[in-house]
Short mmCIF file of N, CA and C in Angstrom, two decimals:
data_model
loop_
_atom_site.label_atom_id
_atom_site.label_comp_id
_atom_site.label_asym_id
_atom_site.label_seq_id
_atom_site.Cartn_x
_atom_site.Cartn_y
_atom_site.Cartn_z
N MET C 190 -28.08 7.13 11.68
CA MET C 190 -27.20 8.01 10.93
C MET C 190 -26.18 7.17 10.17
N GLU C 191 -25.90 7.58 8.95
CA GLU C 191 -24.92 6.87 8.13
C GLU C 191 -23.91 7.86 7.57
N LYS C 192 -22.64 7.49 7.63
CA LYS C 192 -21.58 8.31 7.03
C LYS C 192 -20.77 7.42 6.11
N SER C 193 -20.32 8.01 5.00
CA SER C 193 -19.48 7.26 4.08
C SER C 193 -18.14 7.96 3.93
N PHE C 194 -17.13 7.18 3.61
CA PHE C 194 -15.77 7.66 3.48
C PHE C 194 -15.18 7.14 2.18
N ALA C 195 -14.28 7.90 1.59
CA ALA C 195 -13.53 7.54 0.38
C ALA C 195 -14.42 7.55 -0.85
N ARG C 196 -13.82 7.21 -1.98
CA ARG C 196 -14.52 7.25 -3.27
C ARG C 196 -15.16 5.90 -3.58
N LYS C 197 -16.31 5.98 -4.23
CA LYS C 197 -17.03 4.79 -4.64
C LYS C 197 -16.37 4.18 -5.88
N LEU C 198 -16.36 2.86 -5.93
CA LEU C 198 -15.83 2.14 -7.08
C LEU C 198 -16.66 2.47 -8.31
N ASN C 199 -15.97 2.73 -9.43
CA ASN C 199 -16.67 3.03 -10.67
C ASN C 199 -15.86 2.50 -11.86
N GLY C 200 -16.24 2.87 -13.06
CA GLY C 200 -15.60 2.36 -14.27
C GLY C 200 -14.37 3.14 -14.71
N LYS C 201 -13.96 4.13 -13.94
CA LYS C 201 -12.83 4.96 -14.35
C LYS C 201 -11.52 4.19 -14.52
N PRO C 202 -11.15 3.25 -13.64
CA PRO C 202 -9.90 2.50 -13.87
C PRO C 202 -9.91 1.74 -15.20
N LEU C 203 -11.02 1.11 -15.53
CA LEU C 203 -11.11 0.39 -16.80
C LEU C 203 -11.05 1.35 -17.98
N PHE C 204 -11.77 2.45 -17.89
CA PHE C 204 -11.77 3.46 -18.95
C PHE C 204 -10.37 4.03 -19.16
N ASN C 205 -9.69 4.39 -18.06
CA ASN C 205 -8.33 4.92 -18.17
C ASN C 205 -7.37 3.91 -18.77
N SER C 206 -7.53 2.64 -18.44
CA SER C 206 -6.69 1.59 -19.01
C SER C 206 -6.92 1.47 -20.51
N LEU C 207 -8.19 1.55 -20.93
CA LEU C 207 -8.51 1.50 -22.36
C LEU C 207 -7.91 2.69 -23.10
N ILE C 208 -8.01 3.87 -22.53
CA ILE C 208 -7.45 5.08 -23.15
C ILE C 208 -5.94 4.96 -23.27
N LEU C 209 -5.27 4.50 -22.22
CA LEU C 209 -3.82 4.33 -22.27
C LEU C 209 -3.43 3.32 -23.35
N GLY C 210 -4.13 2.19 -23.38
CA GLY C 210 -3.84 1.17 -24.40
C GLY C 210 -4.04 1.71 -25.81
N ALA C 211 -5.12 2.45 -26.02
CA ALA C 211 -5.39 3.03 -27.34
C ALA C 211 -4.33 4.07 -27.71
N ALA C 212 -3.91 4.88 -26.75
CA ALA C 212 -2.90 5.89 -27.03
C ALA C 212 -1.55 5.26 -27.39
N ILE C 213 -1.15 4.27 -26.63
CA ILE C 213 0.13 3.60 -26.92
C ILE C 213 0.04 2.83 -28.23
N GLY C 214 -1.09 2.18 -28.46
CA GLY C 214 -1.28 1.48 -29.73
C GLY C 214 -1.24 2.42 -30.92
N SER C 215 -1.89 3.56 -30.82
CA SER C 215 -1.89 4.55 -31.90
C SER C 215 -0.50 5.13 -32.13
N PHE C 216 0.18 5.43 -31.03
CA PHE C 216 1.54 5.98 -31.12
C PHE C 216 2.47 4.96 -31.79
N THR C 217 2.36 3.70 -31.39
CA THR C 217 3.17 2.65 -32.00
C THR C 217 2.84 2.48 -33.47
N TYR C 218 1.59 2.53 -33.82
CA TYR C 218 1.14 2.42 -35.21
C TYR C 218 1.78 3.51 -36.07
N ILE C 219 1.80 4.72 -35.54
CA ILE C 219 2.37 5.84 -36.29
C ILE C 219 3.89 5.69 -36.41
N LEU C 220 4.56 5.32 -35.32
CA LEU C 220 6.02 5.21 -35.33
C LEU C 220 6.51 3.98 -36.10
N ALA C 221 5.72 2.94 -36.16
CA ALA C 221 6.14 1.69 -36.81
C ALA C 221 5.71 1.65 -38.27
N ASP C 222 5.68 2.79 -38.90
CA ASP C 222 5.35 2.87 -40.33
C ASP C 222 4.00 2.24 -40.65
N LYS C 223 3.01 2.59 -39.87
CA LYS C 223 1.64 2.14 -40.06
C LYS C 223 1.50 0.61 -40.00
N ASP C 224 2.23 0.01 -39.06
CA ASP C 224 2.13 -1.44 -38.83
C ASP C 224 1.02 -1.67 -37.79
N ILE C 225 -0.14 -2.09 -38.27
CA ILE C 225 -1.31 -2.27 -37.40
C ILE C 225 -1.09 -3.35 -36.35
N ALA C 226 -0.38 -4.42 -36.70
CA ALA C 226 -0.14 -5.52 -35.76
C ALA C 226 0.67 -5.03 -34.56
N ALA C 227 1.72 -4.24 -34.80
CA ALA C 227 2.54 -3.74 -33.71
C ALA C 227 1.72 -2.81 -32.81
N GLY C 228 0.89 -1.98 -33.42
CA GLY C 228 0.05 -1.08 -32.64
C GLY C 228 -0.94 -1.82 -31.77
N VAL C 229 -1.58 -2.84 -32.33
CA VAL C 229 -2.55 -3.62 -31.57
C VAL C 229 -1.88 -4.39 -30.43
N VAL C 230 -0.73 -5.01 -30.72
CA VAL C 230 -0.04 -5.80 -29.70
C VAL C 230 0.44 -4.91 -28.55
N LEU C 231 1.12 -3.82 -28.86
CA LEU C 231 1.61 -2.95 -27.78
C LEU C 231 0.48 -2.23 -27.04
N GLY C 232 -0.58 -1.87 -27.76
CA GLY C 232 -1.73 -1.27 -27.10
C GLY C 232 -2.40 -2.23 -26.14
N THR C 233 -2.53 -3.49 -26.55
CA THR C 233 -3.12 -4.52 -25.69
C THR C 233 -2.24 -4.78 -24.47
N ILE C 234 -0.94 -4.84 -24.68
CA ILE C 234 -0.02 -5.06 -23.56
C ILE C 234 -0.12 -3.90 -22.56
N ALA C 235 -0.15 -2.67 -23.07
CA ALA C 235 -0.27 -1.51 -22.18
C ALA C 235 -1.58 -1.56 -21.40
N PHE C 236 -2.67 -1.91 -22.08
CA PHE C 236 -3.97 -2.03 -21.42
C PHE C 236 -3.92 -3.08 -20.30
N LEU C 237 -3.34 -4.23 -20.59
CA LEU C 237 -3.28 -5.31 -19.60
C LEU C 237 -2.40 -4.96 -18.41
N ILE C 238 -1.28 -4.30 -18.67
CA ILE C 238 -0.40 -3.90 -17.56
C ILE C 238 -1.11 -2.89 -16.66
N GLN C 239 -1.75 -1.93 -17.28
CA GLN C 239 -2.45 -0.89 -16.50
C GLN C 239 -3.61 -1.49 -15.69
N SER C 240 -4.40 -2.36 -16.32
CA SER C 240 -5.62 -2.85 -15.66
C SER C 240 -5.40 -4.04 -14.74
N THR C 241 -4.32 -4.80 -14.91
CA THR C 241 -4.12 -5.98 -14.07
C THR C 241 -2.94 -5.89 -13.12
N ILE C 242 -2.09 -4.88 -13.30
CA ILE C 242 -0.93 -4.75 -12.41
C ILE C 242 -0.93 -3.41 -11.68
N ILE C 243 -1.07 -2.32 -12.41
CA ILE C 243 -0.95 -1.00 -11.79
C ILE C 243 -2.18 -0.62 -10.98
N TYR C 244 -3.36 -0.63 -11.60
CA TYR C 244 -4.57 -0.22 -10.87
C TYR C 244 -4.89 -1.13 -9.67
N PRO C 245 -4.77 -2.46 -9.78
CA PRO C 245 -5.09 -3.27 -8.60
C PRO C 245 -4.24 -2.94 -7.38
N ARG C 246 -3.03 -2.51 -7.61
CA ARG C 246 -2.16 -2.17 -6.48
C ARG C 246 -2.69 -0.99 -5.68
N TYR C 247 -3.26 -0.01 -6.37
CA TYR C 247 -3.72 1.21 -5.71
C TYR C 247 -5.23 1.26 -5.50
N LEU C 248 -5.96 0.24 -5.90
CA LEU C 248 -7.42 0.26 -5.83
C LEU C 248 -7.96 0.50 -4.42
N PRO C 249 -7.43 -0.15 -3.37
CA PRO C 249 -7.99 0.11 -2.03
C PRO C 249 -7.87 1.55 -1.57
N SER C 250 -6.80 2.23 -1.93
CA SER C 250 -6.67 3.62 -1.49
C SER C 250 -7.38 4.58 -2.43
N LEU C 251 -7.55 4.22 -3.71
CA LEU C 251 -8.24 5.10 -4.65
C LEU C 251 -9.76 4.95 -4.58
N TYR C 252 -10.24 3.71 -4.46
CA TYR C 252 -11.68 3.43 -4.50
C TYR C 252 -12.08 2.52 -3.33
N GLY C 253 -11.74 2.93 -2.14
CA GLY C 253 -12.01 2.11 -0.96
C GLY C 253 -13.20 2.59 -0.16
N ARG C 254 -14.29 2.97 -0.83
CA ARG C 254 -15.44 3.51 -0.11
C ARG C 254 -15.92 2.53 0.96
N TRP C 255 -16.22 3.09 2.10
CA TRP C 255 -16.83 2.32 3.18
C TRP C 255 -17.84 3.20 3.87
N LYS C 256 -18.84 2.53 4.45
CA LYS C 256 -19.94 3.23 5.13
C LYS C 256 -20.09 2.66 6.52
N ILE C 257 -20.54 3.53 7.40
CA ILE C 257 -20.79 3.10 8.78
C ILE C 257 -22.16 3.63 9.19
N ASN C 258 -22.92 2.76 9.85
CA ASN C 258 -24.22 3.17 10.38
C ASN C 258 -24.42 2.50 11.73
N ASP C 259 -25.60 2.62 12.29
CA ASP C 259 -25.84 2.08 13.63
C ASP C 259 -25.67 0.58 13.73
N GLY C 260 -25.86 -0.15 12.64
CA GLY C 260 -25.82 -1.60 12.71
C GLY C 260 -24.57 -2.26 12.21
N ALA C 261 -23.85 -1.63 11.26
CA ALA C 261 -22.74 -2.33 10.62
C ALA C 261 -21.78 -1.37 9.92
N VAL C 262 -20.68 -1.96 9.48
CA VAL C 262 -19.71 -1.27 8.64
C VAL C 262 -19.70 -2.01 7.31
N SER C 263 -19.88 -1.27 6.20
CA SER C 263 -19.86 -1.86 4.86
C SER C 263 -18.60 -1.38 4.14
N TYR C 264 -17.95 -2.30 3.42
CA TYR C 264 -16.70 -1.98 2.76
C TYR C 264 -16.51 -2.88 1.55
N TYR C 265 -15.63 -2.47 0.64
CA TYR C 265 -15.25 -3.31 -0.50
C TYR C 265 -14.14 -4.26 -0.06
N ASP C 266 -14.32 -5.53 -0.34
CA ASP C 266 -13.33 -6.54 0.02
C ASP C 266 -12.29 -6.65 -1.09
N TYR C 267 -11.10 -6.14 -0.85
CA TYR C 267 -10.00 -6.18 -1.82
C TYR C 267 -8.85 -7.04 -1.31
N ASN C 268 -9.12 -8.06 -0.50
CA ASN C 268 -8.03 -8.78 0.14
C ASN C 268 -7.26 -9.71 -0.78
N THR C 269 -7.73 -9.98 -2.00
CA THR C 269 -6.94 -10.77 -2.95
C THR C 269 -6.80 -9.98 -4.26
N TRP C 270 -5.75 -10.32 -5.00
CA TRP C 270 -5.50 -9.65 -6.27
C TRP C 270 -6.62 -9.91 -7.26
N MET C 271 -7.16 -11.11 -7.28
CA MET C 271 -8.25 -11.44 -8.22
C MET C 271 -9.51 -10.64 -7.90
N LYS C 272 -9.80 -10.39 -6.64
CA LYS C 272 -10.96 -9.57 -6.27
C LYS C 272 -10.76 -8.14 -6.76
N ARG C 273 -9.54 -7.66 -6.74
CA ARG C 273 -9.26 -6.31 -7.23
C ARG C 273 -9.42 -6.23 -8.74
N ILE C 274 -8.91 -7.23 -9.45
CA ILE C 274 -9.04 -7.25 -10.91
C ILE C 274 -10.51 -7.36 -11.31
N LYS C 275 -11.24 -8.22 -10.62
CA LYS C 275 -12.67 -8.37 -10.90
C LYS C 275 -13.40 -7.04 -10.66
N ALA C 276 -13.00 -6.32 -9.62
CA ALA C 276 -13.62 -5.02 -9.34
C ALA C 276 -13.35 -4.01 -10.45
N ILE C 277 -12.17 -4.08 -11.05
CA ILE C 277 -11.84 -3.16 -12.14
C ILE C 277 -12.67 -3.49 -13.38
N PHE C 278 -12.78 -4.77 -13.72
CA PHE C 278 -13.48 -5.16 -14.95
C PHE C 278 -15.00 -5.21 -14.78
N LEU C 279 -15.48 -5.42 -13.57
CA LEU C 279 -16.93 -5.46 -13.30
C LEU C 279 -17.28 -4.58 -12.10
N PRO C 280 -17.09 -3.28 -12.21
CA PRO C 280 -17.32 -2.43 -11.02
C PRO C 280 -18.78 -2.38 -10.58
N ILE C 281 -19.71 -2.53 -11.51
CA ILE C 281 -21.13 -2.48 -11.14
C ILE C 281 -21.52 -3.74 -10.37
N GLY C 282 -20.89 -4.86 -10.68
CA GLY C 282 -21.20 -6.12 -10.02
C GLY C 282 -20.56 -6.28 -8.66
N LYS C 283 -19.65 -5.40 -8.29
CA LYS C 283 -18.95 -5.51 -7.01
C LYS C 283 -19.82 -4.97 -5.89
N LYS C 284 -20.20 -5.84 -4.99
CA LYS C 284 -21.04 -5.47 -3.84
C LYS C 284 -20.16 -5.30 -2.61
N GLN C 285 -20.62 -4.43 -1.73
CA GLN C 285 -19.88 -4.22 -0.49
C GLN C 285 -20.17 -5.34 0.51
N GLU C 286 -19.14 -5.71 1.24
CA GLU C 286 -19.28 -6.65 2.35
C GLU C 286 -19.76 -5.85 3.55
N SER C 287 -20.42 -6.52 4.46
CA SER C 287 -20.91 -5.85 5.65
C SER C 287 -20.52 -6.66 6.89
N VAL C 288 -20.10 -5.97 7.91
CA VAL C 288 -19.75 -6.62 9.17
C VAL C 288 -20.46 -5.87 10.29
N SER C 289 -21.16 -6.63 11.13
CA SER C 289 -21.88 -5.99 12.24
C SER C 289 -20.90 -5.73 13.39
N PHE C 290 -21.28 -4.84 14.26
CA PHE C 290 -20.41 -4.48 15.38
C PHE C 290 -20.22 -5.65 16.34
N GLU C 291 -21.15 -6.59 16.35
CA GLU C 291 -21.00 -7.77 17.20
C GLU C 291 -19.86 -8.67 16.74
N ASP C 292 -19.49 -8.58 15.45
CA ASP C 292 -18.42 -9.41 14.89
C ASP C 292 -17.05 -8.74 14.97
N ILE C 293 -16.97 -7.55 15.53
CA ILE C 293 -15.71 -6.81 15.64
C ILE C 293 -15.20 -6.95 17.07
N MET C 294 -13.96 -7.48 17.20
CA MET C 294 -13.36 -7.63 18.53
C MET C 294 -12.80 -6.30 19.04
N SER C 295 -12.02 -5.63 18.18
CA SER C 295 -11.41 -4.36 18.55
C SER C 295 -11.02 -3.62 17.27
N TYR C 296 -10.50 -2.42 17.46
CA TYR C 296 -10.02 -1.67 16.30
C TYR C 296 -8.85 -0.81 16.69
N SER C 297 -8.08 -0.40 15.67
CA SER C 297 -6.92 0.46 15.87
C SER C 297 -6.96 1.58 14.85
N LEU C 298 -6.32 2.67 15.19
CA LEU C 298 -6.19 3.81 14.29
C LEU C 298 -4.73 3.91 13.88
N VAL C 299 -4.48 3.85 12.58
CA VAL C 299 -3.12 3.95 12.06
C VAL C 299 -2.90 5.39 11.60
N VAL C 300 -1.81 5.99 12.08
CA VAL C 300 -1.53 7.39 11.77
C VAL C 300 -0.16 7.53 11.11
N ASN C 301 0.00 8.62 10.38
CA ASN C 301 1.28 9.03 9.80
C ASN C 301 1.73 10.28 10.52
N LYS C 302 3.01 10.37 10.79
CA LYS C 302 3.55 11.60 11.38
C LYS C 302 4.30 12.33 10.28
N LYS C 303 3.82 13.55 9.98
CA LYS C 303 4.41 14.33 8.90
C LYS C 303 4.55 15.78 9.38
N ASP C 304 5.77 16.29 9.34
CA ASP C 304 6.04 17.67 9.75
C ASP C 304 5.48 17.97 11.14
N ASP C 305 5.78 17.11 12.09
CA ASP C 305 5.32 17.26 13.47
C ASP C 305 3.80 17.31 13.60
N LYS C 306 3.11 16.79 12.60
CA LYS C 306 1.65 16.73 12.63
C LYS C 306 1.24 15.27 12.46
N VAL C 307 0.34 14.81 13.28
CA VAL C 307 -0.14 13.44 13.20
C VAL C 307 -1.42 13.40 12.37
N LEU C 308 -1.40 12.62 11.28
CA LEU C 308 -2.56 12.51 10.39
C LEU C 308 -3.10 11.08 10.42
N PRO C 309 -4.38 10.90 10.69
CA PRO C 309 -4.96 9.56 10.63
C PRO C 309 -4.91 9.04 9.20
N HIS C 310 -4.55 7.77 9.03
CA HIS C 310 -4.43 7.20 7.70
C HIS C 310 -5.54 6.17 7.43
N TYR C 311 -5.71 5.21 8.34
CA TYR C 311 -6.80 4.26 8.21
C TYR C 311 -7.12 3.60 9.54
N ILE C 312 -8.25 2.93 9.55
CA ILE C 312 -8.72 2.20 10.73
C ILE C 312 -8.63 0.72 10.43
N ILE C 313 -8.14 -0.06 11.37
CA ILE C 313 -8.08 -1.51 11.22
C ILE C 313 -9.08 -2.13 12.17
N LEU C 314 -10.06 -2.86 11.61
CA LEU C 314 -11.02 -3.60 12.42
C LEU C 314 -10.52 -5.02 12.58
N LYS C 315 -10.44 -5.51 13.80
CA LYS C 315 -10.07 -6.90 14.07
C LYS C 315 -11.37 -7.67 14.29
N LEU C 316 -11.63 -8.62 13.38
CA LEU C 316 -12.89 -9.37 13.42
C LEU C 316 -12.75 -10.64 14.23
N ASP C 317 -13.89 -11.17 14.68
CA ASP C 317 -13.93 -12.42 15.45
C ASP C 317 -13.36 -13.60 14.68
N ASN C 318 -13.50 -13.59 13.34
CA ASN C 318 -13.03 -14.72 12.52
C ASN C 318 -11.54 -14.67 12.23
N GLY C 319 -10.82 -13.71 12.82
CA GLY C 319 -9.38 -13.62 12.65
C GLY C 319 -8.93 -12.70 11.52
N HIS C 320 -9.84 -12.22 10.72
CA HIS C 320 -9.49 -11.33 9.62
C HIS C 320 -9.39 -9.89 10.11
N ASP C 321 -8.62 -9.10 9.39
CA ASP C 321 -8.53 -7.67 9.64
C ASP C 321 -9.11 -6.94 8.44
N VAL C 322 -9.80 -5.84 8.69
CA VAL C 322 -10.36 -5.01 7.63
C VAL C 322 -9.76 -3.62 7.78
N ALA C 323 -9.14 -3.12 6.70
CA ALA C 323 -8.56 -1.78 6.71
C ALA C 323 -9.54 -0.80 6.05
N LEU C 324 -9.88 0.24 6.77
CA LEU C 324 -10.80 1.27 6.27
C LEU C 324 -10.00 2.56 6.08
N ASP C 325 -9.87 2.98 4.83
CA ASP C 325 -9.02 4.11 4.47
C ASP C 325 -9.67 5.45 4.84
N LEU C 326 -8.91 6.31 5.47
CA LEU C 326 -9.36 7.66 5.83
C LEU C 326 -8.66 8.74 5.00
N SER C 327 -7.62 8.36 4.26
CA SER C 327 -6.78 9.35 3.61
C SER C 327 -7.51 10.15 2.54
N TRP C 328 -8.44 9.54 1.82
CA TRP C 328 -9.16 10.27 0.77
C TRP C 328 -9.98 11.41 1.38
N ASN C 329 -10.66 11.15 2.47
CA ASN C 329 -11.45 12.18 3.12
C ASN C 329 -10.58 13.29 3.70
N LEU C 330 -9.40 12.94 4.17
CA LEU C 330 -8.52 13.97 4.71
C LEU C 330 -8.08 14.94 3.63
N LEU C 331 -8.00 14.46 2.38
CA LEU C 331 -7.60 15.33 1.28
C LEU C 331 -8.77 16.14 0.74
N LYS C 332 -9.97 15.59 0.78
CA LYS C 332 -11.11 16.21 0.09
C LYS C 332 -12.15 16.86 1.00
N SER C 333 -12.22 16.46 2.22
CA SER C 333 -13.27 16.94 3.11
C SER C 333 -12.96 18.35 3.61
N GLY C 334 -14.01 19.09 3.91
CA GLY C 334 -13.84 20.44 4.43
C GLY C 334 -13.37 20.44 5.88
N ALA C 335 -13.81 19.46 6.66
CA ALA C 335 -13.42 19.36 8.07
C ALA C 335 -13.04 17.92 8.37
N PRO C 336 -11.87 17.47 7.88
CA PRO C 336 -11.51 16.06 8.03
C PRO C 336 -11.33 15.62 9.47
N GLU C 337 -10.85 16.52 10.31
CA GLU C 337 -10.64 16.14 11.71
C GLU C 337 -11.95 15.77 12.37
N LYS C 338 -13.02 16.49 12.04
CA LYS C 338 -14.33 16.20 12.63
C LYS C 338 -14.86 14.86 12.16
N ASP C 339 -14.65 14.52 10.87
CA ASP C 339 -15.07 13.21 10.36
C ASP C 339 -14.35 12.08 11.09
N VAL C 340 -13.04 12.24 11.24
CA VAL C 340 -12.25 11.20 11.91
C VAL C 340 -12.63 11.10 13.38
N GLU C 341 -12.76 12.23 14.05
CA GLU C 341 -13.18 12.21 15.46
C GLU C 341 -14.53 11.54 15.61
N TRP C 342 -15.46 11.87 14.71
CA TRP C 342 -16.80 11.30 14.79
C TRP C 342 -16.75 9.79 14.64
N VAL C 343 -16.03 9.28 13.64
CA VAL C 343 -16.01 7.83 13.41
C VAL C 343 -15.28 7.10 14.53
N VAL C 344 -14.21 7.68 15.07
CA VAL C 344 -13.50 7.06 16.19
C VAL C 344 -14.42 6.99 17.42
N ASP C 345 -15.08 8.08 17.72
CA ASP C 345 -16.02 8.09 18.86
C ASP C 345 -17.17 7.11 18.63
N PHE C 346 -17.67 7.07 17.41
CA PHE C 346 -18.80 6.19 17.09
C PHE C 346 -18.43 4.72 17.25
N ILE C 347 -17.30 4.32 16.68
CA ILE C 347 -16.87 2.92 16.79
C ILE C 347 -16.55 2.58 18.24
N THR C 348 -15.88 3.48 18.94
CA THR C 348 -15.55 3.25 20.34
C THR C 348 -16.82 3.01 21.17
N SER C 349 -17.83 3.82 20.94
CA SER C 349 -19.08 3.65 21.70
C SER C 349 -19.80 2.37 21.32
N LYS C 350 -19.77 2.00 20.03
CA LYS C 350 -20.45 0.77 19.59
C LYS C 350 -19.77 -0.48 20.12
N LEU C 351 -18.44 -0.44 20.26
CA LEU C 351 -17.69 -1.60 20.73
C LEU C 351 -17.49 -1.60 22.24
N ASN C 352 -17.95 -0.55 22.89
CA ASN C 352 -17.72 -0.39 24.34
C ASN C 352 -16.24 -0.52 24.67
N GLN C 353 -15.41 0.02 23.79
CA GLN C 353 -13.97 -0.02 23.97
C GLN C 353 -13.56 1.26 24.68
N LYS C 354 -12.76 1.16 25.70
CA LYS C 354 -12.40 2.33 26.50
C LYS C 354 -11.48 3.27 25.72
N THR C 355 -10.47 2.71 25.06
CA THR C 355 -9.52 3.53 24.31
C THR C 355 -9.27 2.89 22.94
N VAL C 356 -8.72 3.65 22.06
CA VAL C 356 -8.35 3.16 20.75
C VAL C 356 -6.83 3.01 20.70
N GLN C 357 -6.38 1.89 20.16
CA GLN C 357 -4.94 1.68 20.01
C GLN C 357 -4.48 2.47 18.79
N ILE C 358 -3.43 3.26 18.96
CA ILE C 358 -2.91 4.08 17.85
C ILE C 358 -1.58 3.49 17.41
N LEU C 359 -1.50 3.16 16.12
CA LEU C 359 -0.30 2.62 15.51
C LEU C 359 0.28 3.66 14.58
N GLN C 360 1.60 3.82 14.60
CA GLN C 360 2.25 4.82 13.74
C GLN C 360 2.96 4.12 12.60
N VAL C 361 2.78 4.66 11.39
CA VAL C 361 3.46 4.11 10.21
C VAL C 361 4.73 4.87 9.97
#
């Protein structure tokens, strides 16, 4: 059985950055008395700010699709800024990393407390090589019909695969 969580990486961040750059460039062109150079320069700057500063910051929570099956957990590796920028400009070329359950030492569930209600936010896998992998649950909590069942299922599944008695819960 395989379950996936969050949204898959696609070309939307790049497309939105191009649209924003074109809109700002056109607006500048009109306001600057039809000065094409000013429109091109400001449109390019807006495009670069959107695609290299704004979108990379939010990419893991917006497009952090991960999958879990009997053998492994697959996820997008966004641990460096350059990997995030590369994912925006080449979304089709971005492949998911995979980690088998044998390489996972333990895991934790990070929750948010809001209005006396505890909401799962993401899962942190602690790997044998010392790295941590954050798997976002927030997108599914907003979009899924039964988010609690998805979270319960994945927590039970990982716990059984790791033979871990309990899950450590961290509050943000």
